[in-house]
Tab-separated table of C-alpha atoms in Angstrom:
chain	number	residue	atom	x	y	z
A	1	LYS	CA	-155.375	170.665	0.342
A	2	ASN	CA	-153.849	170.370	-3.130
A	3	SER	CA	-152.326	173.842	-2.916
A	4	CYS	CA	-150.308	172.766	0.137
A	5	LYS	CA	-148.760	169.942	-1.860
A	6	ILE	CA	-147.813	172.339	-4.633
A	7	THR	CA	-146.084	174.675	-2.220
A	8	THR	CA	-144.006	171.857	-0.733
A	9	ILE	CA	-142.523	170.828	-4.084
A	10	LYS	CA	-138.912	171.987	-4.143
A	11	TYR	CA	-136.205	172.486	-6.745
A	12	THR	CA	-138.436	173.240	-9.696
A	13	PHE	CA	-137.194	175.325	-12.581
A	14	TYR	CA	-138.945	178.357	-11.086
A	15	ASP	CA	-137.300	177.790	-7.707
A	16	LYS	CA	-133.912	177.956	-9.379
A	17	PHE	CA	-134.619	181.597	-10.258
A	18	TYR	CA	-136.656	182.522	-7.210
A	19	PRO	CA	-133.706	183.682	-5.093
A	20	CYS	CA	-132.657	186.011	-7.911
A	21	SER	CA	-134.214	189.410	-8.121
A	22	MET	CA	-135.856	190.538	-11.316
A	23	ILE	CA	-133.060	193.073	-11.624
A	24	GLU	CA	-130.465	190.279	-11.909
A	25	ILE	CA	-132.556	188.415	-14.457
A	26	THR	CA	-133.165	191.620	-16.440
A	27	ARG	CA	-129.441	192.328	-16.399
A	28	LEU	CA	-128.753	188.830	-17.691
A	29	VAL	CA	-131.220	189.364	-20.549
A	30	LEU	CA	-129.513	192.660	-21.461
A	31	ASP	CA	-126.044	191.109	-21.148
A	32	VAL	CA	-127.032	188.201	-23.404
A	33	GLY	CA	-128.487	190.658	-25.920
A	34	LEU	CA	-125.248	192.652	-25.972
A	35	LEU	CA	-123.189	189.461	-26.149
A	36	VAL	CA	-125.040	188.179	-29.213
A	37	LEU	CA	-124.930	191.604	-30.811
A	38	ILE	CA	-121.193	192.185	-30.301
A	39	TRP	CA	-120.264	188.731	-31.599
A	40	MET	CA	-122.414	189.267	-34.722
A	41	ILE	CA	-120.780	192.653	-35.260
A	42	GLN	CA	-117.296	191.224	-34.689
A	43	LEU	CA	-117.635	188.144	-36.876
A	44	ILE	CA	-120.055	189.311	-39.572
A	45	VAL	CA	-120.733	193.049	-39.771
A	46	TYR	CA	-117.313	194.673	-39.376
A	47	PRO	CA	-115.460	192.145	-41.584
A	48	SER	CA	-118.102	192.647	-44.289
A	49	PHE	CA	-117.077	196.306	-44.593
A	50	LEU	CA	-114.010	195.125	-46.536
A	51	PHE	CA	-116.193	193.672	-49.313
A	52	TYR	CA	-118.032	196.879	-50.239
A	53	THR	CA	-116.898	199.413	-52.777
A	54	ALA	CA	-116.191	202.787	-51.183
A	55	LYS	CA	-119.419	204.304	-52.523
A	56	GLU	CA	-121.557	201.327	-51.421
A	57	LEU	CA	-119.974	201.235	-47.959
A	58	ILE	CA	-120.555	204.918	-47.310
A	59	ALA	CA	-124.222	204.646	-48.326
A	60	TRP	CA	-124.821	201.405	-46.411
A	61	HIS	CA	-122.852	202.514	-43.341
A	62	LYS	CA	-125.056	205.564	-42.828
A	63	MET	CA	-128.153	203.330	-42.785
A	64	TYR	CA	-126.429	200.697	-40.647
A	65	THR	CA	-125.334	203.105	-37.904
A	66	LYS	CA	-128.836	204.575	-37.569
A	67	ALA	CA	-130.452	201.132	-37.440
A	68	ILE	CA	-127.944	199.543	-35.066
A	69	ALA	CA	-128.243	202.527	-32.711
A	70	LEU	CA	-131.921	201.631	-32.187
A	71	ILE	CA	-130.782	198.283	-30.780
A	72	VAL	CA	-127.482	199.178	-29.106
A	73	ILE	CA	-128.471	202.343	-27.239
A	74	PRO	CA	-131.375	200.859	-25.238
A	75	LEU	CA	-129.331	197.755	-24.390
A	76	MET	CA	-126.296	199.759	-23.256
A	77	LEU	CA	-128.409	202.257	-21.298
A	78	GLY	CA	-130.317	199.423	-19.638
A	79	GLN	CA	-127.106	197.617	-18.736
A	80	LEU	CA	-125.537	200.784	-17.348
A	81	GLY	CA	-128.645	201.671	-15.354
A	82	ILE	CA	-128.949	198.235	-13.787
A	83	ILE	CA	-125.267	198.085	-12.890
A	84	ILE	CA	-125.409	201.523	-11.280
A	85	TYR	CA	-128.413	200.315	-9.275
A	86	GLN	CA	-126.583	197.123	-8.285
A	87	VAL	CA	-123.559	199.138	-7.120
A	88	PHE	CA	-125.902	201.385	-5.147
A	89	LEU	CA	-127.378	198.300	-3.430
A	90	VAL	CA	-124.132	196.521	-2.626
A	91	GLN	CA	-120.464	197.045	-3.358
A	92	ASN	CA	-118.685	193.750	-3.958
A	93	THR	CA	-116.333	192.254	-6.523
A	94	TYR	CA	-119.185	191.482	-8.916
A	95	THR	CA	-120.796	194.928	-8.896
A	96	LEU	CA	-117.574	196.942	-8.781
A	97	THR	CA	-115.946	194.919	-11.566
A	98	SER	CA	-119.132	195.298	-13.598
A	99	ILE	CA	-119.254	199.077	-13.254
A	100	VAL	CA	-115.561	199.451	-14.132
A	101	LEU	CA	-115.965	197.277	-17.247
A	102	VAL	CA	-119.128	199.043	-18.398
A	103	VAL	CA	-117.674	202.523	-17.885
A	104	PHE	CA	-114.617	201.385	-19.870
A	105	LEU	CA	-116.909	200.092	-22.654
A	106	TRP	CA	-118.796	203.384	-22.784
A	107	GLY	CA	-115.504	205.273	-22.868
A	108	ILE	CA	-113.947	203.373	-25.750
A	109	THR	CA	-117.235	203.253	-27.634
A	110	LEU	CA	-117.663	207.019	-27.461
A	111	LEU	CA	-114.004	208.033	-27.719
A	112	LYS	CA	-112.618	205.420	-30.115
A	113	PHE	CA	-115.366	203.645	-32.072
A	114	ALA	CA	-117.796	206.513	-32.673
A	115	PRO	CA	-115.026	208.592	-34.324
A	116	MET	CA	-114.014	205.641	-36.524
A	117	HIS	CA	-117.628	205.212	-37.636
A	118	GLN	CA	-117.816	208.959	-38.284
A	119	GLN	CA	-114.734	208.704	-40.499
A	120	ILE	CA	-116.377	205.931	-42.526
A	121	SER	CA	-119.586	207.957	-42.890
A	122	GLU	CA	-117.496	210.911	-44.095
A	123	GLY	CA	-115.831	208.816	-46.803
A	124	ASN	CA	-112.747	207.249	-45.226
A	125	THR	CA	-113.098	203.671	-46.406
A	126	HIS	CA	-109.409	202.822	-46.453
A	127	GLU	CA	-108.655	199.205	-45.731
A	128	GLN	CA	-106.379	200.205	-42.845
A	129	LEU	CA	-109.263	201.910	-40.981
A	130	LEU	CA	-111.655	199.016	-41.623
A	131	LYS	CA	-109.131	196.458	-40.368
A	132	LYS	CA	-108.400	198.636	-37.338
A	133	LEU	CA	-112.123	198.649	-36.536
A	134	VAL	CA	-112.200	194.841	-36.550
A	135	GLN	CA	-108.975	194.468	-34.546
A	136	ASN	CA	-109.849	197.076	-31.927
A	137	ASN	CA	-113.338	195.668	-31.480
A	138	TRP	CA	-111.943	192.443	-29.981
A	139	ILE	CA	-111.528	194.233	-26.633
A	140	ARG	CA	-115.240	195.127	-26.541
A	141	THR	CA	-116.135	191.603	-27.610
A	142	LEU	CA	-114.029	190.156	-24.792
A	143	ILE	CA	-115.390	192.543	-22.152
A	144	TRP	CA	-119.041	191.983	-23.089
A	145	THR	CA	-118.369	188.240	-23.017
A	146	ILE	CA	-116.896	188.567	-19.508
A	147	LEU	CA	-119.838	190.683	-18.325
A	148	CYS	CA	-122.329	188.142	-19.649
A	149	ALA	CA	-120.448	185.256	-18.024
A	150	MET	CA	-120.396	187.117	-14.697
A	151	SER	CA	-124.104	187.846	-14.950
A	152	ALA	CA	-124.960	184.252	-15.861
A	153	ALA	CA	-122.833	182.923	-13.012
A	154	THR	CA	-124.666	185.213	-10.591
A	155	VAL	CA	-128.110	184.066	-11.768
A	156	PHE	CA	-127.420	180.367	-12.196
A	157	PHE	CA	-124.819	179.614	-9.520
A	158	PHE	CA	-124.632	182.284	-6.871
A	159	ASN	CA	-128.299	183.399	-6.884
A	160	ASN	CA	-127.578	186.738	-5.253
A	161	LEU	CA	-125.266	189.694	-5.362
């Protein structure tokens, strides 16, 4: 008798998420993780490169890139995998925009940012390169912010793909 009353209660916190699949919620978690990470990198990590001596930056940068890869790679792979799955399920503005943005992020990360980090690891600590890293990273910061906003809107407002 009591269980029937529980099942008739509507609009609980759980019910808000019930229409969403676990894949959408998992994507939101990954998107939030990448959002927090990119904003920390943009506002704290990359600007801090300018305050190291060349020798200190080269030594620290090698440790930093190895450590950050342990966080970034699983998040980016998870995000990419989920978005590919979402596109496979349904092709709409949300999924197609997401895949285009994520492929763009992978492209500029591998083709533009990885080489800049390689230059730093190899000893190029010129202020011009370090400032370029900060300036160019704004595009990734913006795109990951957009992706997170799209994901949050899907979970909290649209409740489906």
